[in-house]
Amino acid sequence: MPPLNSAGPLKFKHLADVRHYPDIYQPNSVLPADMRLGHDGRTIKGVGRWGATRGERMMFVYGQNDPWSAERFKPSKHDSMVFEAPGSNHGALISKLQPADRAHAEAAVKRWAGQ
């Protein structure tokens, strides 16, 4: 296995004159030194590839304003789906979906549960 690569410090050149603590924005900056590791993006790429090709009965519910959904997981064609809850953030719920999407999501969950 090749060594892990570290992304290094983040660059905010356009904010250079207003940053008071420029070294705080580094990968793993909040972890103790002995727990800091480099980032290996292969793992999450593999998870995404598996979900998009082999995942079954997977439901992704994203909020319209969810900052974590900049790069969403893509559902496979194996009884999987993705929804977006309008006006919601990272805590999006099936109950916050539009009525037609909510009915579709609830029907899928019931089907998966054998009801």
PDB file of C-alpha atoms in Angstrom:
ATOM      1  CA  MET A   1       0.000   0.000   0.000  1.00  0.00           C
ATOM      2  CA  PRO A   2       1.447   3.406  -0.915  1.00  0.00           C
ATOM      3  CA  PRO A   3       1.996   5.917   1.885  1.00  0.00           C
ATOM      4  CA  LEU A   4      -0.868   8.177   2.845  1.00  0.00           C
ATOM      5  CA  ASN A   5      -0.736  11.669   1.437  1.00  0.00           C
ATOM      6  CA  SER A   6      -1.295  14.703   3.602  1.00  0.00           C
ATOM      7  CA  ALA A   7      -3.291  17.504   2.065  1.00  0.00           C
ATOM      8  CA  GLY A   8      -1.149  20.059   3.902  1.00  0.00           C
ATOM      9  CA  PRO A   9      -2.418  23.356   5.246  1.00  0.00           C
ATOM     10  CA  LEU A  10      -5.417  24.885   3.581  1.00  0.00           C
ATOM     11  CA  LYS A  11      -4.803  28.015   1.532  1.00  0.00           C
ATOM     12  CA  PHE A  12      -6.900  31.146   1.937  1.00  0.00           C
ATOM     13  CA  LYS A  13      -4.784  33.652   0.012  1.00  0.00           C
ATOM     14  CA  HIS A  14      -7.699  36.040  -0.418  1.00  0.00           C
ATOM     15  CA  LEU A  15      -8.034  36.232   3.388  1.00  0.00           C
ATOM     16  CA  ALA A  16      -4.322  36.524   4.228  1.00  0.00           C
ATOM     17  CA  ASP A  17      -4.610  40.057   5.615  1.00  0.00           C
ATOM     18  CA  VAL A  18      -7.520  39.252   7.961  1.00  0.00           C
ATOM     19  CA  ARG A  19      -6.572  35.830   9.351  1.00  0.00           C
ATOM     20  CA  HIS A  20      -5.504  35.948  12.991  1.00  0.00           C
ATOM     21  CA  TYR A  21      -4.793  32.209  13.373  1.00  0.00           C
ATOM     22  CA  PRO A  22      -3.747  30.894   9.937  1.00  0.00           C
ATOM     23  CA  ASP A  23      -2.332  27.605  11.247  1.00  0.00           C
ATOM     24  CA  ILE A  24      -5.619  26.483  12.819  1.00  0.00           C
ATOM     25  CA  TYR A  25      -7.113  25.423   9.471  1.00  0.00           C
ATOM     26  CA  GLN A  26      -5.065  22.302   8.894  1.00  0.00           C
ATOM     27  CA  PRO A  27      -6.218  18.727   8.411  1.00  0.00           C
ATOM     28  CA  ASN A  28      -6.571  17.021  11.784  1.00  0.00           C
ATOM     29  CA  SER A  29      -5.683  20.263  13.619  1.00  0.00           C
ATOM     30  CA  VAL A  30      -7.999  19.391  16.509  1.00  0.00           C
ATOM     31  CA  LEU A  31      -6.510  15.935  17.068  1.00  0.00           C
ATOM     32  CA  PRO A  32      -3.567  15.115  19.332  1.00  0.00           C
ATOM     33  CA  ALA A  33      -0.343  14.831  17.319  1.00  0.00           C
ATOM     34  CA  ASP A  34      -0.108  11.038  17.764  1.00  0.00           C
ATOM     35  CA  MET A  35      -3.559  10.592  16.168  1.00  0.00           C
ATOM     36  CA  ARG A  36      -2.945  12.714  13.075  1.00  0.00           C
ATOM     37  CA  LEU A  37      -2.758  10.741   9.862  1.00  0.00           C
ATOM     38  CA  GLY A  38      -2.576  11.621   6.224  1.00  0.00           C
ATOM     39  CA  HIS A  39      -5.720  11.530   4.121  1.00  0.00           C
ATOM     40  CA  ASP A  40      -6.325   8.645   1.751  1.00  0.00           C
ATOM     41  CA  GLY A  41      -9.275   9.472  -0.518  1.00  0.00           C
ATOM     42  CA  ARG A  42      -9.375   5.949  -1.967  1.00  0.00           C
ATOM     43  CA  THR A  43     -11.597   4.678   0.838  1.00  0.00           C
ATOM     44  CA  ILE A  44     -14.503   7.086   0.348  1.00  0.00           C
ATOM     45  CA  LYS A  45     -14.194   6.786  -3.425  1.00  0.00           C
ATOM     46  CA  GLY A  46     -14.507   3.014  -3.036  1.00  0.00           C
ATOM     47  CA  VAL A  47     -17.569   3.386  -0.813  1.00  0.00           C
ATOM     48  CA  GLY A  48     -19.160   5.707  -3.366  1.00  0.00           C
ATOM     49  CA  ARG A  49     -18.363   3.343  -6.233  1.00  0.00           C
ATOM     50  CA  TRP A  50     -19.799   0.368  -4.316  1.00  0.00           C
ATOM     51  CA  GLY A  51     -22.981   2.281  -3.441  1.00  0.00           C
ATOM     52  CA  ALA A  52     -23.484   3.430  -7.035  1.00  0.00           C
ATOM     53  CA  THR A  53     -22.964  -0.014  -8.546  1.00  0.00           C
ATOM     54  CA  ARG A  54     -23.742  -2.703  -5.975  1.00  0.00           C
ATOM     55  CA  GLY A  55     -25.623  -1.082  -3.094  1.00  0.00           C
ATOM     56  CA  GLU A  56     -29.147  -2.407  -2.584  1.00  0.00           C
ATOM     57  CA  ARG A  57     -32.101  -0.803  -0.791  1.00  0.00           C
ATOM     58  CA  MET A  58     -30.211   2.389  -0.001  1.00  0.00           C
ATOM     59  CA  MET A  59     -31.916   5.735   0.546  1.00  0.00           C
ATOM     60  CA  PHE A  60     -30.113   9.050   0.642  1.00  0.00           C
ATOM     61  CA  VAL A  61     -32.060  11.999   2.059  1.00  0.00           C
ATOM     62  CA  TYR A  62     -30.216  15.274   1.628  1.00  0.00           C
ATOM     63  CA  GLY A  63     -31.230  18.732   2.743  1.00  0.00           C
ATOM     64  CA  GLN A  64     -31.462  21.440   0.120  1.00  0.00           C
ATOM     65  CA  ASN A  65     -29.076  23.540   2.235  1.00  0.00           C
ATOM     66  CA  ASP A  66     -26.851  20.688   3.411  1.00  0.00           C
ATOM     67  CA  PRO A  67     -23.180  21.732   3.189  1.00  0.00           C
ATOM     68  CA  TRP A  68     -22.145  18.076   3.321  1.00  0.00           C
ATOM     69  CA  SER A  69     -23.958  17.294   0.096  1.00  0.00           C
ATOM     70  CA  ALA A  70     -21.586  19.165  -2.200  1.00  0.00           C
ATOM     71  CA  GLU A  71     -20.732  15.748  -3.603  1.00  0.00           C
ATOM     72  CA  ARG A  72     -23.639  13.441  -2.968  1.00  0.00           C
ATOM     73  CA  PHE A  73     -23.605   9.683  -3.079  1.00  0.00           C
ATOM     74  CA  LYS A  74     -25.264   8.332  -6.198  1.00  0.00           C
ATOM     75  CA  PRO A  75     -27.747   5.489  -5.693  1.00  0.00           C
ATOM     76  CA  SER A  76     -27.482   2.273  -7.678  1.00  0.00           C
ATOM     77  CA  LYS A  77     -30.267   0.856  -9.826  1.00  0.00           C
ATOM     78  CA  HIS A  78     -30.843  -1.831  -7.181  1.00  0.00           C
ATOM     79  CA  ASP A  79     -33.918  -0.439  -5.386  1.00  0.00           C
ATOM     80  CA  SER A  80     -32.010   2.612  -4.155  1.00  0.00           C
ATOM     81  CA  MET A  81     -32.971   6.272  -4.306  1.00  0.00           C
ATOM     82  CA  VAL A  82     -32.012   9.832  -3.436  1.00  0.00           C
ATOM     83  CA  PHE A  83     -34.243  12.645  -2.198  1.00  0.00           C
ATOM     84  CA  GLU A  84     -33.810  16.299  -1.324  1.00  0.00           C
ATOM     85  CA  ALA A  85     -35.766  17.922   1.493  1.00  0.00           C
ATOM     86  CA  PRO A  86     -36.542  21.543   0.593  1.00  0.00           C
ATOM     87  CA  GLY A  87     -35.241  24.116   3.052  1.00  0.00           C
ATOM     88  CA  SER A  88     -33.583  21.443   5.204  1.00  0.00           C
ATOM     89  CA  ASN A  89     -29.978  21.218   6.254  1.00  0.00           C
ATOM     90  CA  HIS A  90     -27.802  18.302   7.360  1.00  0.00           C
ATOM     91  CA  GLY A  91     -30.542  16.877   9.584  1.00  0.00           C
ATOM     92  CA  ALA A  92     -32.950  16.299   6.689  1.00  0.00           C
ATOM     93  CA  LEU A  93     -35.759  13.849   7.407  1.00  0.00           C
ATOM     94  CA  ILE A  94     -38.182  11.830   5.291  1.00  0.00           C
ATOM     95  CA  SER A  95     -40.957  13.785   7.010  1.00  0.00           C
ATOM     96  CA  LYS A  96     -39.589  17.008   5.480  1.00  0.00           C
ATOM     97  CA  LEU A  97     -39.789  15.773   1.869  1.00  0.00           C
ATOM     98  CA  GLN A  98     -42.347  17.027  -0.638  1.00  0.00           C
ATOM     99  CA  PRO A  99     -45.572  14.937  -0.377  1.00  0.00           C
ATOM    100  CA  ALA A 100     -44.916  12.766  -3.466  1.00  0.00           C
ATOM    101  CA  ASP A 101     -41.286  12.107  -2.465  1.00  0.00           C
ATOM    102  CA  ARG A 102     -42.326  11.411   1.115  1.00  0.00           C
ATOM    103  CA  ALA A 103     -44.913   8.851  -0.038  1.00  0.00           C
ATOM    104  CA  HIS A 104     -42.318   7.191  -2.291  1.00  0.00           C
ATOM    105  CA  ALA A 105     -39.713   7.070   0.512  1.00  0.00           C
ATOM    106  CA  GLU A 106     -42.168   5.760   3.109  1.00  0.00           C
ATOM    107  CA  ALA A 107     -43.408   3.076   0.703  1.00  0.00           C
ATOM    108  CA  ALA A 108     -39.818   1.957   0.091  1.00  0.00           C
ATOM    109  CA  VAL A 109     -39.041   1.706   3.804  1.00  0.00           C
ATOM    110  CA  LYS A 110     -42.232  -0.301   4.411  1.00  0.00           C
ATOM    111  CA  ARG A 111     -41.435  -2.591   1.468  1.00  0.00           C
ATOM    112  CA  TRP A 112     -37.895  -3.136   2.762  1.00  0.00           C
ATOM    113  CA  ALA A 113     -39.347  -3.955   6.180  1.00  0.00           C
ATOM    114  CA  GLY A 114     -41.687  -6.529   4.662  1.00  0.00           C
ATOM    115  CA  GLN A 115     -44.878  -4.546   5.313  1.00  0.00           C
TER     116      GLN A 115
END
